Coordinates of C-alpha atoms in Angstrom, one line a residue:
M1302 CA 105.3 -39.8 -7.1
A1303 CA 101.6 -39.2 -5.9
K1304 CA 101.5 -38.4 -2.0
I1305 CA 100.6 -40.7 0.4
G1306 CA 97.3 -39.0 1.7
S1307 CA 96.4 -39.1 -1.3
L1308 CA 97.0 -41.9 -1.9
L1309 CA 95.0 -43.3 1.4
I1310 CA 91.6 -41.3 0.7
S1311 CA 91.9 -42.5 -2.5
K1312 CA 91.8 -46.2 -1.0
G1313 CA 89.2 -45.0 1.5
Y1314 CA 91.1 -45.5 4.6
I1315 CA 90.7 -41.6 5.4
T1316 CA 88.8 -38.8 4.3
P1317 CA 90.4 -35.0 3.6
E1318 CA 89.3 -33.7 6.8
Q1319 CA 91.4 -36.6 8.8
L1320 CA 94.2 -35.6 6.6
D1321 CA 93.8 -32.0 7.0
I1322 CA 94.0 -33.0 11.1
A1323 CA 97.1 -35.1 10.6
L1324 CA 99.0 -32.4 8.5
K1325 CA 98.3 -29.8 11.3
E1326 CA 99.6 -32.2 13.7
A1327 CA 103.2 -33.5 12.3
H1328 CA 103.7 -30.1 11.2
K1329 CA 103.6 -29.5 14.9
T1330 CA 105.9 -32.2 15.9
D1331 CA 107.9 -32.2 12.7
E1332 CA 106.7 -36.1 12.1
I1333 CA 106.4 -38.0 8.8
I1334 CA 102.4 -38.1 7.8
G1335 CA 102.7 -41.7 7.5
K1336 CA 103.9 -41.6 11.5
T1337 CA 101.4 -39.4 12.4
L1338 CA 98.5 -41.2 11.2
L1339 CA 99.1 -44.3 13.0
R1340 CA 99.4 -42.5 15.9
L1341 CA 96.5 -41.1 16.0
K1342 CA 94.8 -44.4 14.7
L1343 CA 93.1 -42.9 11.7
V1344 CA 94.8 -46.2 9.6
T1345 CA 96.2 -49.2 10.2
Q1346 CA 100.1 -50.7 9.6
E1347 CA 98.6 -53.0 7.1
Q1348 CA 96.5 -49.8 5.7
L1349 CA 99.7 -47.5 5.6
L1350 CA 102.0 -50.0 4.2
E1351 CA 100.1 -50.7 1.4
A1352 CA 99.4 -47.4 0.1
L1353 CA 103.6 -47.0 0.6
S1354 CA 104.0 -50.2 -1.4
E1355 CA 102.2 -48.4 -4.1
Q1356 CA 103.8 -44.8 -3.3
L1357 CA 107.4 -46.5 -3.6
G1358 CA 107.5 -49.1 -5.7
L1359 CA 107.8 -52.2 -3.2
K1360 CA 106.0 -55.5 -2.7
F1361 CA 103.8 -55.4 0.0
Y1362 CA 103.4 -58.8 2.2
P1363 CA 100.3 -58.7 4.6
N1364 CA 101.0 -62.6 5.2
L1365 CA 104.3 -63.9 6.3
K1366 CA 103.2 -67.0 7.7
D1367 CA 103.8 -69.6 4.2
I1368 CA 107.3 -67.7 3.8
Y1369 CA 109.9 -70.9 3.3
V1370 CA 113.4 -69.3 4.6
A1371 CA 116.4 -71.4 4.2
P1372 CA 118.5 -72.0 7.0
E1373 CA 121.6 -70.7 5.3
V1374 CA 120.0 -67.0 5.5
I1375 CA 118.7 -67.7 9.3
S1376 CA 122.5 -68.4 9.9
A1377 CA 123.9 -65.2 7.8
I1378 CA 122.9 -62.4 9.5
P1379 CA 122.5 -62.7 13.6
V1380 CA 119.7 -62.2 15.7
K1381 CA 120.9 -59.1 17.8
F1382 CA 121.4 -57.3 13.9
V1383 CA 117.5 -59.2 13.2
L1384 CA 116.2 -57.5 16.4
H1385 CA 118.3 -54.6 16.7
Y1386 CA 116.8 -53.2 13.4
K1387 CA 113.4 -55.1 13.8
F1388 CA 113.9 -57.1 10.6
M1389 CA 113.5 -60.3 8.9
P1390 CA 116.1 -62.2 6.5
L1391 CA 113.5 -64.0 3.6
K1392 CA 116.3 -64.7 1.4
I1393 CA 120.2 -64.5 -0.3
K1394 CA 120.1 -64.8 -4.0
D1395 CA 123.3 -63.5 -5.9
K1396 CA 124.2 -62.3 -2.8
V1397 CA 121.6 -60.1 -2.4
L1398 CA 119.8 -59.8 0.4
T1399 CA 115.7 -59.9 0.3
I1400 CA 114.5 -58.3 3.9
A1401 CA 111.3 -57.8 5.0
I1402 CA 110.6 -54.4 7.2
S1403 CA 107.8 -52.6 8.5
N1404 CA 109.6 -49.1 8.4
P1405 CA 110.6 -47.8 4.7
W1406 CA 112.0 -44.3 5.9
E1407 CA 115.0 -46.3 8.2
V1408 CA 118.4 -47.1 5.9
W1409 CA 120.7 -48.1 8.2
P1410 CA 119.6 -51.9 8.1
A1411 CA 120.6 -51.9 4.6
E1412 CA 123.1 -49.8 4.7
D1413 CA 125.1 -52.2 7.9
L1414 CA 124.3 -55.1 6.2
K1415 CA 126.6 -54.0 3.0
L1416 CA 128.7 -52.4 5.4
H1417 CA 129.4 -56.2 8.1
Y1418 CA 127.9 -58.7 5.3
G1419 CA 128.9 -57.3 2.2
Y1420 CA 124.9 -57.9 0.8
D1421 CA 123.1 -55.6 -1.0
V1422 CA 119.8 -55.2 0.3
E1423 CA 116.3 -55.9 -1.5
R1424 CA 113.5 -54.7 0.8
V1425 CA 109.6 -55.2 1.2
L1426 CA 107.1 -54.2 3.4
A1427 CA 105.2 -56.4 5.7
P1428 CA 103.5 -55.5 9.0
D1429 CA 105.9 -55.7 12.2
E1430 CA 103.6 -58.3 14.0
E1431 CA 104.2 -60.5 10.7
I1432 CA 107.7 -60.0 10.6
M1433 CA 108.7 -60.7 14.9
A1434 CA 106.2 -64.0 14.3
L1435 CA 109.0 -65.3 11.7
I1436 CA 111.5 -64.2 13.4
K1437 CA 110.4 -65.9 16.6
K1438 CA 109.6 -68.9 14.3
Y1439 CA 112.7 -69.0 12.5
Y1440 CA 115.3 -67.8 15.4
G1441 CA 113.7 -68.9 18.4
M1442 CA 111.7 -67.3 21.2
G1443 CA 114.1 -65.5 23.1
A1444 CA 116.6 -66.0 20.9
D1445 CA 117.8 -62.0 21.5
T1446 CA 118.2 -63.2 25.3
V1447 CA 119.8 -66.1 25.0
D1448 CA 122.4 -64.1 22.6
K1449 CA 122.6 -61.6 25.2
I1450 CA 123.4 -63.9 28.1
I1451 CA 125.9 -66.2 26.3
A1452 CA 127.4 -62.7 25.1
Q1453 CA 128.1 -61.7 28.4
D1454 CA 129.3 -64.5 29.2
A1455 CA 131.1 -66.5 26.9
T1456 CA 132.3 -69.4 29.2
V1457 CA 128.7 -70.4 29.9
V1458 CA 129.0 -72.9 26.9
T1459 CA 132.2 -74.5 28.4
Q1460 CA 130.6 -75.3 32.0
K1461 CA 127.8 -77.5 30.2
A1462 CA 129.0 -80.5 31.8
K1463 CA 130.5 -79.2 35.3
R1464 CA 128.6 -79.5 38.6
E1465 CA 128.4 -76.4 40.0
D1466 CA 128.1 -75.6 43.8
I1467 CA 124.6 -73.8 45.0
E1468 CA 125.8 -70.4 45.1
D1469 CA 126.7 -70.9 41.1
L1470 CA 123.2 -72.3 40.5
E1471 CA 121.6 -69.4 41.8
K1472 CA 124.2 -67.0 40.6
G1473 CA 123.3 -68.0 37.3
A1474 CA 119.4 -68.8 38.3
Q1475 CA 119.1 -64.6 39.3
D1476 CA 120.7 -63.4 36.2
V1477 CA 118.8 -60.8 34.9
S1478 CA 118.6 -62.6 31.4
V1479 CA 117.6 -65.6 32.3
I1480 CA 115.2 -64.3 34.6
Q1481 CA 114.2 -62.9 31.5
L1482 CA 114.4 -66.0 29.6
V1483 CA 112.1 -67.9 32.0
N1484 CA 109.4 -64.9 31.9
Q1485 CA 109.2 -65.1 28.2
V1486 CA 108.6 -69.0 28.1
L1487 CA 105.9 -68.4 30.8
S1488 CA 104.5 -65.3 29.3
E1489 CA 104.1 -66.8 26.1
A1490 CA 102.7 -69.9 26.9
V1491 CA 99.8 -67.8 29.0
T1492 CA 99.0 -65.9 26.0
S1493 CA 99.1 -69.0 23.5
R1494 CA 96.4 -70.5 26.3
A1495 CA 98.8 -73.1 27.2
T1496 CA 97.8 -75.1 30.2
D1497 CA 101.3 -77.1 30.4
V1498 CA 105.1 -76.1 29.3
H1499 CA 107.2 -79.1 28.7
I1500 CA 111.2 -78.5 29.3
E1501 CA 112.9 -81.2 28.0
Q1502 CA 116.6 -82.1 28.0
Y1503 CA 117.8 -84.7 25.1
R1504 CA 121.6 -85.7 24.1
D1505 CA 122.2 -82.8 22.2
T1506 CA 119.4 -80.2 22.3
V1507 CA 116.7 -78.7 24.6
K1508 CA 112.7 -79.2 23.7
I1509 CA 110.0 -76.8 24.8
R1510 CA 106.9 -77.6 24.2
Y1511 CA 103.2 -76.0 25.3
R1512 CA 100.3 -78.5 25.8
I1513 CA 96.9 -76.5 24.2
D1514 CA 94.1 -77.5 23.7
G1515 CA 94.9 -81.0 25.0
L1516 CA 97.5 -81.7 21.9
L1517 CA 101.7 -81.2 22.2
Y1518 CA 103.8 -78.0 20.3
D1519 CA 107.0 -77.5 20.1
V1520 CA 107.9 -73.7 20.8
P1521 CA 110.9 -73.3 18.7
M1522 CA 113.8 -71.9 20.6
P1523 CA 117.3 -71.1 19.5
E1524 CA 120.2 -73.8 19.5
Q1525 CA 122.2 -72.2 21.7
I1526 CA 119.5 -72.5 24.3
K1527 CA 121.1 -76.0 25.8
Y1528 CA 124.4 -74.0 27.2
L1529 CA 121.6 -72.3 29.9
Y1530 CA 119.2 -75.7 30.4
Q1531 CA 120.6 -75.9 34.0
A1532 CA 120.4 -71.9 34.8
I1533 CA 116.4 -72.3 33.4
I1534 CA 115.9 -75.3 35.7
S1535 CA 117.5 -73.8 38.4
R1536 CA 115.8 -70.5 38.3
V1537 CA 112.3 -72.5 38.1
K1538 CA 113.4 -74.4 41.5
I1539 CA 113.7 -70.8 42.9
I1540 CA 110.6 -69.5 42.1
S1541 CA 108.9 -72.4 43.3
N1542 CA 111.2 -73.4 47.1
L1543 CA 112.5 -76.4 45.3
D1544 CA 116.0 -77.3 46.4
V1545 CA 118.4 -76.0 44.0
V1546 CA 121.4 -78.6 44.0
E1547 CA 119.4 -82.3 44.3
R1548 CA 119.1 -83.1 40.5
R1549 CA 118.7 -87.1 41.4
L1550 CA 115.0 -87.6 43.4
P1551 CA 111.7 -85.9 41.8
Q1552 CA 110.5 -82.3 43.2
D1553 CA 107.3 -80.8 43.1
G1554 CA 106.2 -77.2 43.9
R1555 CA 104.1 -74.4 43.5
A1556 CA 104.6 -71.0 43.0
I1557 CA 101.7 -67.9 41.9
I1558 CA 103.4 -64.7 39.0
K1559 CA 101.4 -61.9 38.0
I1560 CA 101.5 -62.4 34.1
E1561 CA 100.5 -59.1 32.2
D1562 CA 98.1 -58.2 35.0
K1563 CA 96.9 -61.5 35.8
Q1564 CA 97.9 -63.6 38.6
V1565 CA 98.5 -67.5 37.8
D1566 CA 98.9 -70.8 39.8
L1567 CA 102.0 -72.7 38.5
R1568 CA 102.5 -76.6 39.5
I1569 CA 105.9 -77.5 39.4
S1570 CA 106.5 -80.6 38.7
I1571 CA 110.8 -82.0 38.0
I1572 CA 111.9 -85.6 37.7
P1573 CA 115.4 -86.6 36.5
S1574 CA 115.9 -88.3 33.5
L1575 CA 118.5 -89.9 31.4
Y1576 CA 120.3 -86.3 30.0
G1577 CA 119.4 -84.4 33.1
E1578 CA 116.5 -82.9 34.3
N1579 CA 112.8 -82.6 33.0
V1580 CA 110.1 -80.3 33.7
V1581 CA 106.1 -79.7 34.1
I1582 CA 104.9 -76.4 34.6
R1583 CA 100.8 -77.4 34.9
I1584 CA 99.6 -73.3 34.6
L1585 CA 95.9 -72.9 36.2
P1586 CA 94.4 -69.4 36.6
V1587 CA 94.2 -68.2 40.1
H1588 CA 90.5 -67.2 39.5
L1589 CA 88.1 -69.3 37.5
L1590 CA 84.4 -69.2 37.1
F1591 CA 82.6 -72.6 37.6
R1592 CA 80.0 -72.9 36.4
L1593 CA 77.7 -75.8 34.6
E1594 CA 76.6 -74.1 32.4
N1595 CA 80.0 -73.9 31.0
L1596 CA 80.8 -77.5 30.5
G1597 CA 79.2 -78.1 27.5
L1598 CA 76.6 -80.2 28.7
S1599 CA 72.8 -80.9 26.5
P1600 CA 69.6 -79.5 28.0
E1601 CA 68.8 -83.3 28.9
D1602 CA 71.9 -84.0 31.0
M1603 CA 72.5 -80.4 32.6
K1604 CA 68.6 -81.3 34.1
K1605 CA 70.1 -85.1 34.6
I1606 CA 73.2 -83.8 36.7
G1607 CA 71.4 -81.5 38.7
E1608 CA 69.2 -84.1 40.1
I1609 CA 71.8 -86.3 40.5
I1610 CA 74.2 -83.7 42.3
E1611 CA 71.1 -82.8 44.5
K1612 CA 70.2 -86.1 46.2
P1613 CA 71.7 -86.0 50.0
H1614 CA 73.9 -89.1 50.2
G1615 CA 75.6 -91.3 48.0
I1616 CA 78.3 -91.6 46.4
I1617 CA 79.1 -89.9 42.2
F1618 CA 81.8 -90.9 40.4
L1619 CA 83.4 -88.8 37.5
T1620 CA 85.3 -91.4 35.3
G1621 CA 88.0 -90.9 32.7
P1622 CA 91.5 -90.6 32.0
T1623 CA 94.0 -88.5 33.1
G1624 CA 93.2 -85.3 31.1
S1625 CA 89.9 -85.5 30.2
G1626 CA 88.3 -82.8 32.6
K1627 CA 87.2 -84.7 35.5
T1628 CA 88.7 -82.2 38.5
T1629 CA 86.9 -79.8 36.6
T1630 CA 83.5 -81.0 36.6
L1631 CA 83.8 -82.1 40.4
Y1632 CA 84.7 -78.3 41.1
T1633 CA 81.8 -77.3 39.1
C1634 CA 79.3 -79.8 41.1
L1635 CA 80.9 -78.5 44.6
T1636 CA 80.5 -75.0 43.7
K1637 CA 76.7 -75.6 43.0
L1638 CA 76.2 -76.9 46.1
N1639 CA 78.4 -74.6 47.9
K1640 CA 75.6 -72.9 50.4
E1641 CA 76.4 -71.5 53.8
D1642 CA 73.9 -73.7 55.5
V1643 CA 76.7 -76.8 53.9
K1644 CA 79.8 -78.0 55.0
I1645 CA 81.9 -79.0 52.1
I1646 CA 85.3 -80.8 52.9
T1647 CA 87.7 -81.9 49.9
I1648 CA 90.6 -84.4 49.7
E1649 CA 92.9 -83.4 46.8
D1650 CA 96.5 -84.5 45.3
P1651 CA 97.0 -81.6 44.6
I1652 CA 94.3 -78.9 45.2
E1653 CA 94.4 -77.0 41.9
Y1654 CA 91.9 -74.3 42.1
E1655 CA 90.9 -72.7 45.7
I1656 CA 87.2 -72.3 46.5
K1657 CA 85.9 -69.9 48.7
G1658 CA 83.5 -71.5 51.5
I1659 CA 85.0 -75.1 50.6
M1660 CA 87.9 -76.6 53.2
Q1661 CA 90.7 -78.4 51.0
I1662 CA 93.0 -80.8 52.2
Q1663 CA 96.2 -81.9 50.9
I1664 CA 97.2 -85.3 51.0
K1665 CA 101.0 -86.2 51.9
P1666 CA 101.2 -90.2 51.4
E1667 CA 105.2 -89.4 52.2
I1668 CA 104.3 -88.9 55.8
G1669 CA 101.7 -91.5 55.9
F1670 CA 98.9 -88.9 55.1
T1671 CA 96.6 -90.6 52.7
F1672 CA 92.9 -90.4 51.1
A1673 CA 92.1 -92.8 53.4
N1674 CA 93.7 -91.3 56.8
A1675 CA 91.8 -88.4 55.7
L1676 CA 88.5 -89.6 55.1
R1677 CA 88.5 -91.2 58.6
S1678 CA 89.8 -87.7 60.2
I1679 CA 87.5 -85.5 58.2
L1680 CA 84.2 -87.4 59.2
R1681 CA 84.9 -85.8 62.8
H1682 CA 84.9 -82.7 61.5
D1683 CA 80.6 -82.6 60.7
P1684 CA 80.8 -82.3 56.8
D1685 CA 77.7 -83.0 54.5
I1686 CA 79.6 -83.3 51.3
M1687 CA 82.9 -84.9 50.8
M1688 CA 85.2 -84.7 47.9
V1689 CA 88.0 -87.6 46.9
G1690 CA 90.0 -86.8 44.5
E1691 CA 90.5 -90.5 43.4
V1692 CA 89.2 -94.0 44.7
R1693 CA 93.0 -95.7 44.1
D1694 CA 92.7 -99.0 46.8
L1695 CA 90.8 -100.7 48.5
E1696 CA 90.8 -98.9 51.9
T1697 CA 90.0 -96.0 50.5
A1698 CA 86.8 -97.2 48.5
E1699 CA 85.8 -99.1 51.5
L1700 CA 85.8 -95.9 53.1
A1701 CA 84.1 -93.9 51.0
I1702 CA 81.2 -96.0 50.6
Q1703 CA 81.0 -96.4 54.0
T1704 CA 80.6 -93.1 54.7
A1705 CA 77.9 -92.5 51.8
L1706 CA 75.4 -95.3 53.3
T1707 CA 75.9 -93.0 56.8
G1708 CA 74.2 -90.4 55.1
H1709 CA 77.1 -88.3 53.2
L1710 CA 77.0 -87.2 49.8
I1711 CA 80.4 -87.9 48.2
F1712 CA 82.3 -87.1 45.3
S1713 CA 85.2 -89.1 43.5
S1714 CA 86.9 -90.2 40.4
L1715 CA 87.9 -93.2 39.0
H1716 CA 90.2 -94.7 36.0
T1717 CA 88.2 -96.2 33.5
N1718 CA 87.2 -96.2 29.8
D1719 CA 83.4 -95.8 30.0
A1720 CA 81.1 -95.5 32.5
A1721 CA 79.6 -99.1 32.4
S1722 CA 83.1 -100.0 33.4
G1723 CA 83.2 -98.0 36.8
A1724 CA 81.3 -100.7 38.9
T1725 CA 83.4 -103.8 37.0
R1726 CA 86.4 -101.5 38.3
L1727 CA 85.0 -101.6 42.1
L1728 CA 84.3 -104.8 42.1
D1729 CA 88.1 -105.6 41.1
I1730 CA 89.1 -103.5 43.5
G1731 CA 87.5 -105.8 46.2
I1732 CA 84.2 -104.2 46.9
E1733 CA 81.1 -106.1 47.3
P1734 CA 78.5 -106.0 44.9
Y1735 CA 75.6 -104.8 47.2
L1736 CA 77.4 -102.0 49.0
I1737 CA 78.2 -100.8 45.3
A1738 CA 74.1 -100.8 44.5
S1739 CA 73.1 -99.4 47.8
S1740 CA 75.6 -96.7 47.6
V1741 CA 76.7 -95.3 44.3
N1742 CA 74.1 -92.9 42.3
A1743 CA 75.6 -92.3 39.1
F1744 CA 78.9 -92.5 37.0
I1745 CA 79.6 -90.1 34.6
S1746 CA 82.2 -90.5 31.9
Q1747 CA 83.7 -87.8 30.1
R1748 CA 86.3 -86.3 27.2
L1749 CA 87.9 -83.4 26.0
V1750 CA 87.6 -82.3 22.2
R1751 CA 88.2 -79.4 20.8
L1752 CA 86.3 -77.1 19.1
I1753 CA 86.7 -75.6 15.7
C1754 CA 87.9 -72.1 15.7
P1755 CA 84.9 -69.6 15.5
D1756 CA 86.8 -67.0 13.3
C1757 CA 87.7 -69.3 10.9
K1758 CA 85.2 -72.0 11.0
E1759 CA 83.1 -72.9 7.2
E1760 CA 80.9 -75.7 5.5
R1761 CA 83.2 -78.9 5.0
V1762 CA 83.2 -80.4 1.5
N1763 CA 85.7 -83.1 1.4
K1764 CA 83.9 -86.2 3.5
E1765 CA 86.1 -88.8 2.3
G1766 CA 87.8 -91.5 4.4
L1767 CA 84.8 -90.9 7.3
P1768 CA 82.9 -93.2 8.7
G1769 CA 79.5 -93.5 6.5
Y1770 CA 76.7 -91.7 8.5
F1771 CA 79.0 -88.3 8.3
R1772 CA 79.2 -88.3 4.9
H1773 CA 75.2 -87.2 4.8
V1774 CA 75.6 -84.3 7.6
K1775 CA 76.3 -81.2 7.3
L1776 CA 80.3 -80.8 8.4
Y1777 CA 82.5 -77.7 9.3
H1778 CA 86.1 -77.7 9.9
G1779 CA 89.0 -74.8 11.1
R1780 CA 90.3 -73.5 7.7
G1781 CA 93.6 -72.2 10.2
C1782 CA 93.8 -67.9 11.0
E1783 CA 95.7 -65.9 13.1
K1784 CA 93.2 -66.8 16.3
C1785 CA 93.9 -70.1 16.1
K1786 CA 98.1 -70.5 15.3
M1787 CA 96.6 -72.1 12.0
I1788 CA 95.5 -75.3 14.1
G1789 CA 91.6 -74.4 12.9
Y1790 CA 90.6 -75.8 16.5
R1791 CA 90.6 -72.9 19.7
D1792 CA 89.3 -74.1 23.1
R1793 CA 87.8 -77.3 24.4
I1794 CA 84.2 -78.4 25.8
A1795 CA 83.4 -82.3 27.7
I1796 CA 81.4 -84.6 26.1
Y1797 CA 79.1 -86.9 28.9
E1798 CA 77.9 -90.0 29.4
I1799 CA 76.1 -90.1 32.3
L1800 CA 75.1 -93.7 33.6
V1801 CA 72.2 -93.5 36.7
I1802 CA 72.6 -96.3 38.9
D1803 CA 68.4 -97.2 39.0
D1804 CA 66.9 -100.3 40.2
D1805 CA 67.4 -102.5 37.1
I1806 CA 71.2 -101.3 36.5
R1807 CA 71.6 -102.6 40.5
E1808 CA 70.3 -106.1 39.9
L1809 CA 72.8 -106.3 37.2
I1810 CA 75.7 -105.2 39.5
I1811 CA 74.7 -107.3 42.6
N1812 CA 74.7 -110.5 39.7
K1813 CA 78.3 -109.3 38.6
A1814 CA 77.6 -108.5 35.1
T1815 CA 80.5 -107.2 32.4
A1816 CA 80.5 -103.5 30.7
S1817 CA 79.3 -104.3 27.8
Q1818 CA 76.0 -106.0 29.6
I1819 CA 75.3 -103.0 32.1
E1820 CA 75.9 -100.8 28.8
K1821 CA 73.4 -102.8 26.9
R1822 CA 70.6 -102.4 29.5
A1823 CA 71.1 -98.9 29.8
K1824 CA 70.8 -97.9 26.0
E1825 CA 67.7 -99.7 25.7
K1826 CA 66.6 -96.9 28.7
G1827 CA 67.7 -93.9 26.4
F1828 CA 71.4 -94.1 28.0
K1829 CA 73.9 -92.0 25.3
T1830 CA 77.1 -93.2 25.3
L1831 CA 80.8 -90.4 25.0
L1832 CA 79.9 -91.4 20.6
D1833 CA 77.5 -90.1 20.9
S1834 CA 77.5 -86.9 22.6
G1835 CA 80.4 -86.3 20.3
I1836 CA 77.7 -86.7 17.5
E1837 CA 75.6 -84.1 19.0
K1838 CA 78.5 -81.6 19.0
I1839 CA 79.7 -82.6 15.2
K1840 CA 76.0 -81.9 14.2
A1841 CA 75.6 -78.7 16.1
G1842 CA 78.6 -77.5 14.3
L1843 CA 81.2 -77.2 17.0
T1844 CA 83.6 -80.0 16.3
T1845 CA 84.3 -82.4 13.6
P1846 CA 84.3 -86.4 13.5
E1847 CA 88.0 -86.8 13.3
E1848 CA 88.2 -85.1 16.9
V1849 CA 85.7 -86.8 18.5
L1850 CA 87.3 -90.4 17.2
R1851 CA 90.5 -89.2 18.2
V1852 CA 89.2 -89.2 22.0
V1853 CA 86.3 -91.7 21.9
E1854 CA 86.3 -95.2 19.8
L1855 CA 84.3 -95.9 16.9
V1856 CA 82.3 -99.3 17.9
D1857 CA 80.2 -100.9 15.2

């Protein structure tokens, strides 16, 4: 049998000199040479396992992602056993259990599997990361924690339908294992770049989903988590200072927690549903750098927005559906204008990010402190620039317009499908056309599209099913890799359409023109639509046609 050091040298992974250093160190510590090489970072685990597979005659799987494990295999081997020895059962055939291990020197897993479950064991080698990823996929995230809680307190299974009093709820929520489980869910969400965590209860199951780059993805969880659902909800309520016993009414709260040396701001919303309370946790970084250069604007659009926001008065409306990045764009514009000689006040619901040097106000409709009431009050605080989170009604719209006409620069948002519909939306609310024409500087509409993962980006060959004009354009897509979790996309960028209100558009607004008429006239003057902006991103190799068409309607 070839020695492991010789095999590693023959593969070019280490030099003879490095092997000598490792042998001397292993002699001092009485350690296996393979472990010493890993500890000294002379080889990677994958390189060592590849050499060991040749030495020991074992199969080596550098990647386990595409391996399917049957449900009967998972049910045959308990999670506590799997996690204790850190192996992954792969298949059972004729009382032979195939397991993936990363430490071939450890013999106890095979011995104990034979003793406790009667299986002969066939071993294959795989890296730690691959084994743990497969355990998480098939046994569920936090499976070991859930298993420990239920093992410690078997009565938790029978208490599902009972209505605990506040002491029981708080006791369960403060249990170390429950705290650990909630921390695991939040930590994994932050690691996965999730913006939201959805915790949902149904008749016979509990679902946890992460929103990553705008889309929801199921998180594999152990089935027994349904017995801990109330304890999890109570824990979330405690960290956000909400009423633990109240289950009939919606509740909103916030918390700042530390995960992996990062401070994270959580916005918690809890609402009662048919089978119990459902939770959505919005994850916001406490410190975020807002720069126009980071928004994905073309040089032409960057110049246009720069000119719009430097005007001394008027209103700039951001339009688009919820989750299209309007707030980020608004904060970026305010940050650009945030100087010592300017007073900026915002009215928000909720305040999503804290910006130093800007006075931010949270409205409270339940006590009568609305956007309109707040806007009346802050005028006495001598602001130069204001942001009104959203124009929802006639009163707020009228006050914002009157404020703009008296020499203030106002930023706000509207829920419309495109920029040209902004004027018609204000008309629908009840604003007179001449007031819109004289106060609004621009309507800016935006959407967020996912970026192709740069680590697995490749040229696309198959263009079937795409609109004709995409077939003659060089296209790219993401093959799927570890960095993007095999999705092919990573991170998002905005696409924009910027409708500047000039004399021609003002005339159309005064004459109560339709959105299509306004858009047609703007296009004649070089206006670029959301689709145009998306096509620019496709041609630049940043995103795909499918992604743009997911958020923008294709117009013939």
